mmCIF file of C-alpha atoms in Angstrom:
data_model
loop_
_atom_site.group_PDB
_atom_site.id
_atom_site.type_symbol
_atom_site.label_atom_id
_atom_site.label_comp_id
_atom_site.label_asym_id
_atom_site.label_seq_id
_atom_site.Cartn_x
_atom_site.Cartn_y
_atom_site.Cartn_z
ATOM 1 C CA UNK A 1 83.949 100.945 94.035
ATOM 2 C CA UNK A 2 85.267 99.340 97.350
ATOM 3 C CA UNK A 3 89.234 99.084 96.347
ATOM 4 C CA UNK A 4 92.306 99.801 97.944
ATOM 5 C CA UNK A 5 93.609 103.284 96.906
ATOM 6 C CA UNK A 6 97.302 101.469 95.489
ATOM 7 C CA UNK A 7 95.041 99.391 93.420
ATOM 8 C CA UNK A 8 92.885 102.045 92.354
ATOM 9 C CA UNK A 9 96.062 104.180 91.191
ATOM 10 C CA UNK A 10 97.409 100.827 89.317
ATOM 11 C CA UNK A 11 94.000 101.176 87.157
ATOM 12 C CA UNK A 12 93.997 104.208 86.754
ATOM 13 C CA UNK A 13 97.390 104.130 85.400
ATOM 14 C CA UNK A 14 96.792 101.379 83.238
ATOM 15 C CA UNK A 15 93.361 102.835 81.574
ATOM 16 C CA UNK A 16 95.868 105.885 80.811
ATOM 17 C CA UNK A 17 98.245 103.512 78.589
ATOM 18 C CA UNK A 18 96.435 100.656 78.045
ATOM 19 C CA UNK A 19 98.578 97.656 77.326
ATOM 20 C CA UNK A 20 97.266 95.054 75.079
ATOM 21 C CA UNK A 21 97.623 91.747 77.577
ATOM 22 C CA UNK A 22 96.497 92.421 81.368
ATOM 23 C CA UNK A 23 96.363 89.803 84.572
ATOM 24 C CA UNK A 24 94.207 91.157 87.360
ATOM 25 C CA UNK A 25 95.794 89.040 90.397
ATOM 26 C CA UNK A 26 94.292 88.979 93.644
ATOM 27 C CA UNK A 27 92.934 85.698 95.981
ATOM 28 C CA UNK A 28 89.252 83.880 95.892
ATOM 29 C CA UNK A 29 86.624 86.983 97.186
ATOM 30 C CA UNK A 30 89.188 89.805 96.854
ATOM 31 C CA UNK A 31 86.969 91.260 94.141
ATOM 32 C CA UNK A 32 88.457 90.473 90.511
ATOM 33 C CA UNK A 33 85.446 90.212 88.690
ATOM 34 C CA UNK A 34 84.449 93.994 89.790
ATOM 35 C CA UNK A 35 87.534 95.142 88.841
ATOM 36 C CA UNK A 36 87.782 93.327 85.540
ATOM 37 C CA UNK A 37 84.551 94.987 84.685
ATOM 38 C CA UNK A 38 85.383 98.369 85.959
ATOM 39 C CA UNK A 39 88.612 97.753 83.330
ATOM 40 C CA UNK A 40 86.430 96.582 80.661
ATOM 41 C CA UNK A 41 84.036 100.387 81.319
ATOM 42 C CA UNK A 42 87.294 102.299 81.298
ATOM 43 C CA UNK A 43 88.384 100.765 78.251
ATOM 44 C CA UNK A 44 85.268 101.096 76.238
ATOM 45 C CA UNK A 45 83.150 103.801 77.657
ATOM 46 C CA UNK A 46 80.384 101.388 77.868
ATOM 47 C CA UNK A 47 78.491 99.385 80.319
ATOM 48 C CA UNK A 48 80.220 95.804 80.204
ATOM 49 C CA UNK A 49 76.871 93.651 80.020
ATOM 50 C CA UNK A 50 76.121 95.900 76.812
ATOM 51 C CA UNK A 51 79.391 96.039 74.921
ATOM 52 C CA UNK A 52 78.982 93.732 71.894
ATOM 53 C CA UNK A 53 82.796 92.972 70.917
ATOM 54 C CA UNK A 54 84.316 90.593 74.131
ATOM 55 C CA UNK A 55 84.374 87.028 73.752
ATOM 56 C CA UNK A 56 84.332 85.709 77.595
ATOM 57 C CA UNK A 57 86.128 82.600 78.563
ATOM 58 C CA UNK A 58 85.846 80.318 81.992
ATOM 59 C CA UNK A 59 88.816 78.635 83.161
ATOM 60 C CA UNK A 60 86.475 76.144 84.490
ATOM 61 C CA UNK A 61 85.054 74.931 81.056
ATOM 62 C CA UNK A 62 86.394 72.099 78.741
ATOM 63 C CA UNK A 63 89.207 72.998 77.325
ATOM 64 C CA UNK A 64 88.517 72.168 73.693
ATOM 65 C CA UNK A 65 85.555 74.568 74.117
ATOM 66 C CA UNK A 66 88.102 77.299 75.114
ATOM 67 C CA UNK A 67 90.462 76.378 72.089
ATOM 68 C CA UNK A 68 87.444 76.207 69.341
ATOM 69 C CA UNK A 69 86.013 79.638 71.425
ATOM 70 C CA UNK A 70 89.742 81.849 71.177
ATOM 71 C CA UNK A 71 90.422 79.995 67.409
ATOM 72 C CA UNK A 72 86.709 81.365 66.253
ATOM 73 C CA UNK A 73 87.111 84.832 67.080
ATOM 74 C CA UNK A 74 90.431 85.486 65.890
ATOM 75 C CA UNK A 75 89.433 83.664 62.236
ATOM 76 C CA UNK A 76 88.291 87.331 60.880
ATOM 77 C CA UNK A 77 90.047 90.181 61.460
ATOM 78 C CA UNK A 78 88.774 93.383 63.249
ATOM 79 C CA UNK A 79 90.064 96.538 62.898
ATOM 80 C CA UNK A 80 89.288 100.082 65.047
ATOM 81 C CA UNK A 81 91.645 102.902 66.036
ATOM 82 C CA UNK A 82 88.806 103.795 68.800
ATOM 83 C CA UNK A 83 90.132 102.150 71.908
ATOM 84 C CA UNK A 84 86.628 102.229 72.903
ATOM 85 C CA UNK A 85 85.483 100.275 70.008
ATOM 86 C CA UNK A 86 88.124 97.583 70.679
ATOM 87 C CA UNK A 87 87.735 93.866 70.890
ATOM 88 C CA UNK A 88 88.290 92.358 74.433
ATOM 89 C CA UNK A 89 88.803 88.874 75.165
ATOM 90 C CA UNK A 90 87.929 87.904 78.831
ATOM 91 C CA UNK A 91 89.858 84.928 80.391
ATOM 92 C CA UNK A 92 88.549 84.116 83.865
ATOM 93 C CA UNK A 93 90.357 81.497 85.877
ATOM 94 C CA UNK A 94 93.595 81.796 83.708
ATOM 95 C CA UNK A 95 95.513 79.290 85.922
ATOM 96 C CA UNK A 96 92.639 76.907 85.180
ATOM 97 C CA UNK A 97 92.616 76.597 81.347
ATOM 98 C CA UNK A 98 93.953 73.937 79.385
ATOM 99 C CA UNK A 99 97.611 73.584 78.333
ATOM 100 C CA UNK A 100 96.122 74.167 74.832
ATOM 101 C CA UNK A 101 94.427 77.071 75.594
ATOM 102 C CA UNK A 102 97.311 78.450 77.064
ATOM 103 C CA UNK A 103 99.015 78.082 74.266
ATOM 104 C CA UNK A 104 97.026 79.746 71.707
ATOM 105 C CA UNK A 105 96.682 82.719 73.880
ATOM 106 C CA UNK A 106 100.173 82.746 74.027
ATOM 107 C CA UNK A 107 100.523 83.205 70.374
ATOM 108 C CA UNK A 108 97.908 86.117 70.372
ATOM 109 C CA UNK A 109 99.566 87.701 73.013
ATOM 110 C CA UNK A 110 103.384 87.487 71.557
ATOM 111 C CA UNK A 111 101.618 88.640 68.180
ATOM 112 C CA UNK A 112 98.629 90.881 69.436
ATOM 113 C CA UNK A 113 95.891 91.534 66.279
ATOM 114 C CA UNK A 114 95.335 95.319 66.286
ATOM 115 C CA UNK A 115 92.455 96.600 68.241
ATOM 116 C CA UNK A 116 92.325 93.934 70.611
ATOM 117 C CA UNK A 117 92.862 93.699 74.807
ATOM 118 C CA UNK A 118 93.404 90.332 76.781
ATOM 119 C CA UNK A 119 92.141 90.671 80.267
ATOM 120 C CA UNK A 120 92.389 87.738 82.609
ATOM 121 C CA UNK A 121 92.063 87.015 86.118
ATOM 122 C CA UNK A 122 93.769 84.757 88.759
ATOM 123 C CA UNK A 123 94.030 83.882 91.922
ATOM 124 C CA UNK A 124 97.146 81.335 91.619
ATOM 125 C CA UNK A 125 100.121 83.235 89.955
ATOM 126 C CA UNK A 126 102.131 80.597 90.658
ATOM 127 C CA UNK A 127 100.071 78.228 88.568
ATOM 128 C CA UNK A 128 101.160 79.844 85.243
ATOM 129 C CA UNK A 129 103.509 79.632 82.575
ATOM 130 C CA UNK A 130 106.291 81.905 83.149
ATOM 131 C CA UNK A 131 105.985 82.881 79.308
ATOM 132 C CA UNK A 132 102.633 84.115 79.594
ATOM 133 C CA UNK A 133 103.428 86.345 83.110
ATOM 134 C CA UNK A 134 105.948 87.953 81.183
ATOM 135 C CA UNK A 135 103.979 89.477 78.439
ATOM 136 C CA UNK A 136 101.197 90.396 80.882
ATOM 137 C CA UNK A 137 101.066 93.396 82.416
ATOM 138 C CA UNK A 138 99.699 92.678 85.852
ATOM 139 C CA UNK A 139 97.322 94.526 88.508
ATOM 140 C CA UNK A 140 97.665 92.628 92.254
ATOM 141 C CA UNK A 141 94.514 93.532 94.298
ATOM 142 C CA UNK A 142 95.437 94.361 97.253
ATOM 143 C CA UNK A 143 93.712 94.369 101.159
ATOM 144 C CA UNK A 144 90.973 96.377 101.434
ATOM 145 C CA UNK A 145 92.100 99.062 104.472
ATOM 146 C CA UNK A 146 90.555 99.766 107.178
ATOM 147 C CA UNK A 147 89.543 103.578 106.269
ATOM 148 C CA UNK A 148 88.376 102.667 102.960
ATOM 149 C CA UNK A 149 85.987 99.603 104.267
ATOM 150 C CA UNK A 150 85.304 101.770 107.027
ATOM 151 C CA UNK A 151 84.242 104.638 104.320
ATOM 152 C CA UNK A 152 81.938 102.358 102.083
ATOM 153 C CA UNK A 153 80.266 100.690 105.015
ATOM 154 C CA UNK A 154 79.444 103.763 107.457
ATOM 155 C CA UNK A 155 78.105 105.534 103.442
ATOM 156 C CA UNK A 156 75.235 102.127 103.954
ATOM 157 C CA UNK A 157 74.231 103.378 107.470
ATOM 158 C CA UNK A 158 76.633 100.863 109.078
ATOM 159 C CA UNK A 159 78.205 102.012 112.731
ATOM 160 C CA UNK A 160 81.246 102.810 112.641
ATOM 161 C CA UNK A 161 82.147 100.077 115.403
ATOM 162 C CA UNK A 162 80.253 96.998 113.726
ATOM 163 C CA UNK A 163 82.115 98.413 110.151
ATOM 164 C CA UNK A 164 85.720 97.918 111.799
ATOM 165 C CA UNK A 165 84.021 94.316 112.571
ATOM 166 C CA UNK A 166 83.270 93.514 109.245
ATOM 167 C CA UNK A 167 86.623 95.132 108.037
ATOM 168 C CA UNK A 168 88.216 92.309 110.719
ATOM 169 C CA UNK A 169 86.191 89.374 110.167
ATOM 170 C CA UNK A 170 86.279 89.705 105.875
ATOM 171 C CA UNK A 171 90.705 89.907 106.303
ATOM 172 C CA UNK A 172 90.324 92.756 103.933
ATOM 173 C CA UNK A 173 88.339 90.844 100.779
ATOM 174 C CA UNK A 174 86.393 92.759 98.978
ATOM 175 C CA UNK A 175 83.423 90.390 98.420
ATOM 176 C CA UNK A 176 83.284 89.194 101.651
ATOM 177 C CA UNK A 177 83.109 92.551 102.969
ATOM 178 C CA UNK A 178 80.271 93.260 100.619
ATOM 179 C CA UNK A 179 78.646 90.320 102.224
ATOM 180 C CA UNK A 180 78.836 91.109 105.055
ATOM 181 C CA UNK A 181 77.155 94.409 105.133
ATOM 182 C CA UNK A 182 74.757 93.145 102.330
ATOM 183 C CA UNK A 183 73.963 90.741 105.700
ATOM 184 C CA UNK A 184 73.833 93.710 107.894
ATOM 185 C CA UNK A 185 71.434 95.601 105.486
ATOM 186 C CA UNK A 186 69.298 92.847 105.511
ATOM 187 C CA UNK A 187 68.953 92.623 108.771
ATOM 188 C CA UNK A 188 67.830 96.318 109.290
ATOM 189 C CA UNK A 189 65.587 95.926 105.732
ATOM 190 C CA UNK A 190 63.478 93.685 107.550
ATOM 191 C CA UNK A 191 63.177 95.363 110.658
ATOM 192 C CA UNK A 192 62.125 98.491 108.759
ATOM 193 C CA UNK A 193 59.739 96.422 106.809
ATOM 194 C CA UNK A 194 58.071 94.895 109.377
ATOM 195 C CA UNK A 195 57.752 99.001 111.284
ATOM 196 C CA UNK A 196 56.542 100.241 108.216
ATOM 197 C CA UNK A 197 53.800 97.374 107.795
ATOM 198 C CA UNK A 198 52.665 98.036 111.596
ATOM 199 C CA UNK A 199 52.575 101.398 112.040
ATOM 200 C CA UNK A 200 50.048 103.835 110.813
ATOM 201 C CA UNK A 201 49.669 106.341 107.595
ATOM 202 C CA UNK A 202 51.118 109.269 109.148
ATOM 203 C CA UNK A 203 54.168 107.736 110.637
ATOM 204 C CA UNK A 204 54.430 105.870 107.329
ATOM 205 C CA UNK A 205 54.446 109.325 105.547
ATOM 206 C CA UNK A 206 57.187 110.480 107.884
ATOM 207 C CA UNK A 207 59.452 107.186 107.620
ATOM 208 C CA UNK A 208 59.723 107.836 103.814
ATOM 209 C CA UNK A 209 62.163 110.838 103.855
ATOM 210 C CA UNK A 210 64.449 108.468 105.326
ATOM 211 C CA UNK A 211 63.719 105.527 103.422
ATOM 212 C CA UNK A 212 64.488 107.090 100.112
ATOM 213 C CA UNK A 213 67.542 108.493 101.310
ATOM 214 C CA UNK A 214 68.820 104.685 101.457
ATOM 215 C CA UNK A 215 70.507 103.742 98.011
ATOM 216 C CA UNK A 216 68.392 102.187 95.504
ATOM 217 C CA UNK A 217 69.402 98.820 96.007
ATOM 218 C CA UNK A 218 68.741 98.826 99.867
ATOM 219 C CA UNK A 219 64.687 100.256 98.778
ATOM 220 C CA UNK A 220 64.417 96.987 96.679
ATOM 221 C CA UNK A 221 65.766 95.233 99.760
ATOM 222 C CA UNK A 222 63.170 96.708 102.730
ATOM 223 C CA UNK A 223 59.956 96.442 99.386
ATOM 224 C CA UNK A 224 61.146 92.464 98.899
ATOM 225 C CA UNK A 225 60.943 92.341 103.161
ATOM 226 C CA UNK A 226 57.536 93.759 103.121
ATOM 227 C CA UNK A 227 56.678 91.323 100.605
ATOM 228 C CA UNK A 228 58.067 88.567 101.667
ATOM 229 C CA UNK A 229 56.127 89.846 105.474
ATOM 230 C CA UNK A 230 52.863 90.110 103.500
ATOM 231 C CA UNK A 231 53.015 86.433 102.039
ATOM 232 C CA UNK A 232 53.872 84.930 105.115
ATOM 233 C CA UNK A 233 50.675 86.721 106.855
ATOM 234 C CA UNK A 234 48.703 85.008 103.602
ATOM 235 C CA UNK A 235 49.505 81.459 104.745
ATOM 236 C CA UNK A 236 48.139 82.220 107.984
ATOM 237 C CA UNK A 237 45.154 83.350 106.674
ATOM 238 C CA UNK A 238 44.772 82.731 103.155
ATOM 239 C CA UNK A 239 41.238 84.201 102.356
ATOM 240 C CA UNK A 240 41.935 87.825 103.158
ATOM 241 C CA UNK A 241 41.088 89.474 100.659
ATOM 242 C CA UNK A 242 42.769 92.563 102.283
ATOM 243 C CA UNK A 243 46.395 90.832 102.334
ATOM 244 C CA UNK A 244 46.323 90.044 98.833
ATOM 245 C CA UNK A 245 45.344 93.769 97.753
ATOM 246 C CA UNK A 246 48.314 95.108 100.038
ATOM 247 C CA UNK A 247 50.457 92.384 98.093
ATOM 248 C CA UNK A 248 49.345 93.080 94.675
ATOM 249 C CA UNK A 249 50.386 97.053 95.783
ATOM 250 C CA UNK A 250 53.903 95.510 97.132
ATOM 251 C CA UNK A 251 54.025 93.677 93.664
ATOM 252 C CA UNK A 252 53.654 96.947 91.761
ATOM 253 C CA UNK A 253 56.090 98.952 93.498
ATOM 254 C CA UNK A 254 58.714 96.535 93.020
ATOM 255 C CA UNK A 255 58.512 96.374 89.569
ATOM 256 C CA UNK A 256 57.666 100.903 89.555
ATOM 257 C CA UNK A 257 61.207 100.889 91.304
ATOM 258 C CA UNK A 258 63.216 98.216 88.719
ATOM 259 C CA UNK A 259 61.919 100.656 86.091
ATOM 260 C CA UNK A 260 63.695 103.818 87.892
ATOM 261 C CA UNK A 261 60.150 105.589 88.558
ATOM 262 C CA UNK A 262 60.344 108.345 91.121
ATOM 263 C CA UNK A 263 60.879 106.405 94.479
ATOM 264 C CA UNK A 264 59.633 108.968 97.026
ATOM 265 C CA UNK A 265 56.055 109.209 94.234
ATOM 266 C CA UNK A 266 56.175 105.290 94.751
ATOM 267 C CA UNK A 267 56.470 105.353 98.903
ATOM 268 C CA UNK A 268 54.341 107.887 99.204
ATOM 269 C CA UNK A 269 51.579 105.565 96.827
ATOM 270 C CA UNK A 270 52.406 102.688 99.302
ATOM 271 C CA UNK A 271 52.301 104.446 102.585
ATOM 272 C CA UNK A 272 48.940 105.664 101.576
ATOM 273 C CA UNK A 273 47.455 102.333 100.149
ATOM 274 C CA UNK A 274 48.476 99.979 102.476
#
């Protein structure tokens, strides 16, 4: 995970003695809801889209909705000594809720119900109650530094010059970094897309030992390129029967690499085909 290292060690040290009320504090883009998560993993050794107890709150929603949301799950009580089988309740925004809301979290915080974690987010400190910062342990995200931006982006094939770029022009934030070299990924995706479409079998065959040495998530990048190449070749001519077969193949490798199949068994299928 891109993170400072003093953040890092603050989760870390937290996930070692949980408390039961946490604020994850950091400015718009500086990566809170990755961190949150991470928190959330830690906490119940599970992935956090799958874990079935956390009741998720948006400090953007009506704040009735919150009220009726945080009264609801605390009617029935739930009980684990499994930290990992706890209850979490999610606050995002916490400087945006209603005056309500922050009161009847305030009540579950003074008086936590066993087996259950408060974790909320903010990027305005200064817009809370001071008797809800004090019962909250708290986790500032800081800057992202240079060596660890410059670590994350040169691991995506980024040069080392154009990663101290990025580094200057995100003012350390995580998600802008992120971006920023999802930008820069693009931007080579499609050029590798458009090589691989043009060139012939053998030099196909020899492109993919490097192409499935890019993470998974950059492959899905350069196969949505070549799709995206291949449609726009369709308009042009729209009867080739030839285009659609190579998109139909495109199609099916998409979906063969969402499903986790072998990549380099999946290249090699396309580089042949095409």
């Amino acid at each position: 995970m891109l993170i400072n290292p003093r953040t890092g060690e603050a989760i870390k040290e937290y996930l070692q003695e949980p408390f039961h009320a946490l604020l994850i504090v950091g400015p718009k883009n500086s990566g809170k809801t990755d961190i949150l998560e991470s928190i959330v993993r830690g906490l119940t050794q599970t992935e956090y889209t799958a874990y079935p107890h956390k009741l998720v709150i948006d400090g953007k929603t009506e704040g009735i909705d919150q009220v009726r949301a945080i009264k609801k799950e605390f009617s029935y009580i739930f009980v684990s000594q499994n930290p990992a089988h706890s209850r979490i309740i999610i606050v995002k925004s916490l400087d945006e809720i209603s005056r309500e809301s922050h009161n009847a979290l305030l009540k579950i915080i003074e008086e936590p119900p066993a087996a259950t974690y408060i974790i909320a987010t903010t990027s305005n400190k200064a817009g809370l109650p001071a008797t809800v910062l004090s019962r909250m342990k708290q986790i500032e995200i800081l800057p992202i530094d240079e060596l660890s931006a410059t670590q994350y982006l040169t691991a995506k094939n980024i040069e080392a010059d154009q990663a101290r770029n990025i580094w200057l022009k995100s003012t350390g934030l995580a998600s802008k970094i992120k971006h920023y070299a999802q930008q820069e990924s693009h931007s080579e995706s499609v050029e590798l897309a458009k090589q691989f479409l043009s060139t012939k079998m053998y030099s196909r065959l020899v492109m993919v030992n490097e192409i499935v040495k890019l993470e998974k998530t950059d492959q899905q990048t350069v196969i949505n390129a070549i799709f995206d190449i291949l449609y726009f070749k369709l308009s042009k001519t729209p009867e080739s029967h030839k285009i659609i077969q190579k998109i139909q193949l495109a199609e099916k490798c998409q979906k063969m690499l969402r499903e986790s199949v072998n990549p380099k068994l999946l290249w090699l299928d396309l580089s042949l085909n095409l």
